[in-house]
Amino acid sequence: MRTRTIFLFALIAVAAVASRAEARHVRFLGPHPIAAKFGGGYCYIEAPHMHVYAPDHANLYQQVGEDWVFTGDPTPFGYEGERHPFYGHHPVIVDGSPEPVYCLIEGPHFHAYAAPSTPDYRVKDGVAFYVAPIPPAYVKPARVRVVNAEYRPYVSFRPTVEVAPPPEWHGEVYVGAPGVVVGAPGVEVSAPGIEVRGPGVFVPPPPHVAVEVRGPGVFVPPPPHVVVGGPRVVVGAPGPVVVGAPGPVFVGERREGHWEHHDNGRHEGWGKGGGEHGGGWGGGHGRGHH
Amino acid sequence: MRAAWKSAAACATALALTAAIGCSKKPTEGGVRLQQISDAFNAAGLKADNFQPTDPSRFNATKCLAGRVDDVDTVVCEYGSPDALALGKKAGEQWVGNATTAAVLGNGRTLLAVADRAHTDPNGKTIHKITQAFTKTR
């Protein structure tokens, strides 16, 4: 009995050591938020790289092979640098991805990169609208819902955008917070006690609320959203909301950002401290293997 | 006076040629070599410390150097063939071990492996600078 107990303990110890040795890195492609238990903040590495942690907000990533690509707005995660406003879904600019990656955030949001100057984008008053079609495989409604639910706590970080979308844009007009005004022709919506006026307006049946319980945490899906016909309007959160005719265009930012100048000190050249390698690396210290 | 003008014109032509060659820098034949990576790091203002030759067989390479770049553990290797470089990447991933942040990249005939073992680069800005200098080398 005693021998058996010792053997069992030894087996557990070996298994623990083995699992530690096999701790695998998680692969990332492009910048992304740093996991909270590793200090939080933002990782600025653009090249493919690895960390010992998995993403905290997996829904704001698209997996490309083994790599995680962050598709969200970096603002809420401590990102410091240049920011460019986008509106609605669009491809994510990421080097080295073998497949397209899409940002599925509805409404106004920021990215660290500017929209490329291609016919696929219309930039109105500094806000980029992606006007080309996105393959349906990347815009599944369930995925869109999950992404926007994940982003809902960060609504205050969105840019304030008051702009009539270009006619060739086919996205959904987002009304995210109380008191926000978004231009849309001939439709007026107010909430709570939603009042809808306008030609050809379709009000869908009352939204339902579902609660999904997962152990050990509890996940509550986002509040119901109302979709009004005509130009599609999404009301993302309850509160007095007015959607009016296209009005004056205003683009603002709640927070000003700037590129953080990163200077790691004076250039002191190669080999300082390395003695013999002062002239560079090509010095031929290698052993031939080929 | 005329001789002075001729001399000035010759200098201008030489400068223009130098500028043209500099601007139309072509990719290195046979792929990027270690010396170019060294030059690129210098140009990016990265500070290399204590770089010493290290056993290249561990990385399936013909030549390797290891040290620290701006306090981040770094290995650079040179290869004779693309196949060897592919094997070297796997070895590089083993070399990074359990570092909080790491990157293993190839460019031409060279490999770069960086590992932030001491957590000196929490937001990856140094590693970003190193990898950017490496990948942009042509």
mmCIF file of C-alpha atoms in Angstrom, chain A residues 20-25 27 34 38-53 80 260-277 279-290, chain B residues 34-35 37-39 41-42 45-53 55-57 60-65 69-70 76 79-81 84 93 96-105 119 122-129 131-132 135:
data_model
loop_
_atom_site.group_PDB
_atom_site.id
_atom_site.type_symbol
_atom_site.label_atom_id
_atom_site.label_comp_id
_atom_site.label_asym_id
_atom_site.label_seq_id
_atom_site.Cartn_x
_atom_site.Cartn_y
_atom_site.Cartn_z
ATOM 1 C CA ARG A 20 5.876 22.471 -17.366
ATOM 2 C CA ALA A 21 8.575 21.548 -19.875
ATOM 3 C CA GLU A 22 6.013 21.400 -22.650
ATOM 4 C CA ALA A 23 4.645 24.873 -21.902
ATOM 5 C CA ARG A 24 4.004 26.158 -25.392
ATOM 6 C CA HIS A 25 4.205 29.662 -26.672
ATOM 7 C CA ARG A 27 1.737 32.803 -31.650
ATOM 8 C CA ILE A 34 -1.108 42.064 -23.416
ATOM 9 C CA PHE A 38 1.270 39.646 -17.560
ATOM 10 C CA GLY A 39 0.868 43.322 -16.767
ATOM 11 C CA GLY A 40 -1.677 44.397 -19.365
ATOM 12 C CA GLY A 41 -0.989 47.197 -21.815
ATOM 13 C CA TYR A 42 -0.240 46.825 -25.482
ATOM 14 C CA CYS A 43 2.354 44.792 -27.366
ATOM 15 C CA TYR A 44 3.736 46.735 -30.344
ATOM 16 C CA ILE A 45 5.515 43.935 -32.196
ATOM 17 C CA GLU A 46 4.324 43.799 -35.793
ATOM 18 C CA ALA A 47 6.341 40.774 -36.915
ATOM 19 C CA PRO A 48 5.201 37.232 -36.078
ATOM 20 C CA HIS A 49 6.093 36.588 -32.452
ATOM 21 C CA MET A 50 5.266 34.463 -29.443
ATOM 22 C CA HIS A 51 4.176 34.928 -25.856
ATOM 23 C CA VAL A 52 3.711 32.586 -22.949
ATOM 24 C CA TYR A 53 0.105 33.716 -22.617
ATOM 25 C CA GLU A 80 -0.352 54.941 -27.383
ATOM 26 C CA GLU A 260 5.561 57.421 -28.553
ATOM 27 C CA HIS A 261 9.102 58.159 -29.590
ATOM 28 C CA HIS A 262 11.140 55.169 -28.674
ATOM 29 C CA ASP A 263 14.825 55.843 -28.473
ATOM 30 C CA ASN A 264 16.818 53.180 -26.803
ATOM 31 C CA GLY A 265 19.813 55.323 -26.323
ATOM 32 C CA ARG A 266 22.663 56.486 -28.424
ATOM 33 C CA HIS A 267 23.981 54.333 -31.167
ATOM 34 C CA GLU A 268 27.232 52.952 -29.983
ATOM 35 C CA GLY A 269 27.946 50.562 -32.802
ATOM 36 C CA TRP A 270 28.540 46.854 -32.835
ATOM 37 C CA GLY A 271 30.777 44.978 -30.576
ATOM 38 C CA LYS A 272 30.891 47.451 -27.709
ATOM 39 C CA GLY A 273 31.734 45.083 -24.933
ATOM 40 C CA GLY A 274 32.249 42.357 -27.443
ATOM 41 C CA GLY A 275 35.845 43.281 -28.004
ATOM 42 C CA GLU A 276 36.947 41.643 -31.184
ATOM 43 C CA HIS A 277 33.699 42.176 -33.086
ATOM 44 C CA GLY A 279 33.674 46.012 -37.017
ATOM 45 C CA GLY A 280 30.409 44.110 -37.474
ATOM 46 C CA TRP A 281 29.259 40.522 -37.584
ATOM 47 C CA GLY A 282 30.597 39.151 -40.765
ATOM 48 C CA GLY A 283 33.866 38.166 -39.278
ATOM 49 C CA GLY A 284 33.788 34.477 -40.123
ATOM 50 C CA HIS A 285 33.750 32.690 -36.811
ATOM 51 C CA GLY A 286 31.441 30.006 -37.989
ATOM 52 C CA ARG A 287 31.868 26.329 -38.511
ATOM 53 C CA GLY A 288 30.952 24.913 -41.847
ATOM 54 C CA HIS A 289 28.077 22.508 -41.942
ATOM 55 C CA HIS A 290 27.058 22.539 -45.540
ATOM 56 C CA LEU B 34 24.984 38.704 -41.422
ATOM 57 C CA GLN B 35 27.035 41.780 -42.247
ATOM 58 C CA ILE B 37 21.940 42.656 -40.573
ATOM 59 C CA SER B 38 24.700 44.169 -38.464
ATOM 60 C CA ASP B 39 24.632 47.304 -40.603
ATOM 61 C CA PHE B 41 20.886 47.256 -36.605
ATOM 62 C CA ASN B 42 23.523 49.977 -36.494
ATOM 63 C CA GLY B 45 20.324 52.816 -33.487
ATOM 64 C CA LEU B 46 20.196 49.451 -31.765
ATOM 65 C CA LYS B 47 22.904 48.797 -29.223
ATOM 66 C CA ALA B 48 24.536 45.365 -29.379
ATOM 67 C CA ASP B 49 26.376 44.087 -26.333
ATOM 68 C CA ASN B 50 28.762 41.230 -25.889
ATOM 69 C CA PHE B 51 28.166 39.508 -29.210
ATOM 70 C CA GLN B 52 30.228 36.350 -29.419
ATOM 71 C CA PRO B 53 30.327 33.421 -31.819
ATOM 72 C CA ASP B 55 27.854 26.973 -31.778
ATOM 73 C CA PRO B 56 26.153 27.138 -35.204
ATOM 74 C CA SER B 57 25.369 23.402 -35.232
ATOM 75 C CA ASN B 60 21.818 24.087 -38.268
ATOM 76 C CA ALA B 61 23.720 27.145 -39.464
ATOM 77 C CA THR B 62 27.150 27.866 -40.894
ATOM 78 C CA LYS B 63 27.778 30.790 -38.565
ATOM 79 C CA CYS B 64 26.018 32.176 -35.472
ATOM 80 C CA LEU B 65 26.541 35.040 -33.063
ATOM 81 C CA VAL B 69 20.542 43.899 -28.365
ATOM 82 C CA ASP B 70 19.165 46.661 -26.158
ATOM 83 C CA VAL B 76 21.731 35.781 -35.495
ATOM 84 C CA TYR B 79 22.757 29.635 -43.634
ATOM 85 C CA GLY B 80 23.892 27.963 -46.785
ATOM 86 C CA SER B 81 20.438 27.017 -48.002
ATOM 87 C CA ALA B 84 18.768 24.713 -43.468
ATOM 88 C CA GLU B 93 12.060 28.262 -31.146
ATOM 89 C CA VAL B 96 13.797 30.940 -26.790
ATOM 90 C CA GLY B 97 12.602 28.477 -24.149
ATOM 91 C CA ASN B 98 10.069 29.963 -21.774
ATOM 92 C CA ALA B 99 10.787 33.627 -22.510
ATOM 93 C CA THR B 100 7.716 35.807 -21.964
ATOM 94 C CA THR B 101 8.086 37.261 -25.439
ATOM 95 C CA ALA B 102 10.082 35.906 -28.341
ATOM 96 C CA ALA B 103 10.384 36.031 -32.102
ATOM 97 C CA VAL B 104 12.144 33.780 -34.599
ATOM 98 C CA LEU B 105 12.360 35.138 -38.127
ATOM 99 C CA HIS B 119 11.007 40.868 -19.012
ATOM 100 C CA PRO B 122 7.194 44.443 -21.463
ATOM 101 C CA ASN B 123 5.430 46.150 -24.372
ATOM 102 C CA GLY B 124 7.642 44.712 -27.099
ATOM 103 C CA LYS B 125 8.879 48.054 -28.393
ATOM 104 C CA THR B 126 12.507 46.936 -28.412
ATOM 105 C CA ILE B 127 11.713 43.611 -30.055
ATOM 106 C CA HIS B 128 9.598 45.481 -32.583
ATOM 107 C CA LYS B 129 12.552 47.708 -33.410
ATOM 108 C CA THR B 131 12.537 42.649 -35.887
ATOM 109 C CA GLN B 132 11.689 45.642 -38.055
ATOM 110 C CA THR B 135 12.917 42.156 -41.845
#
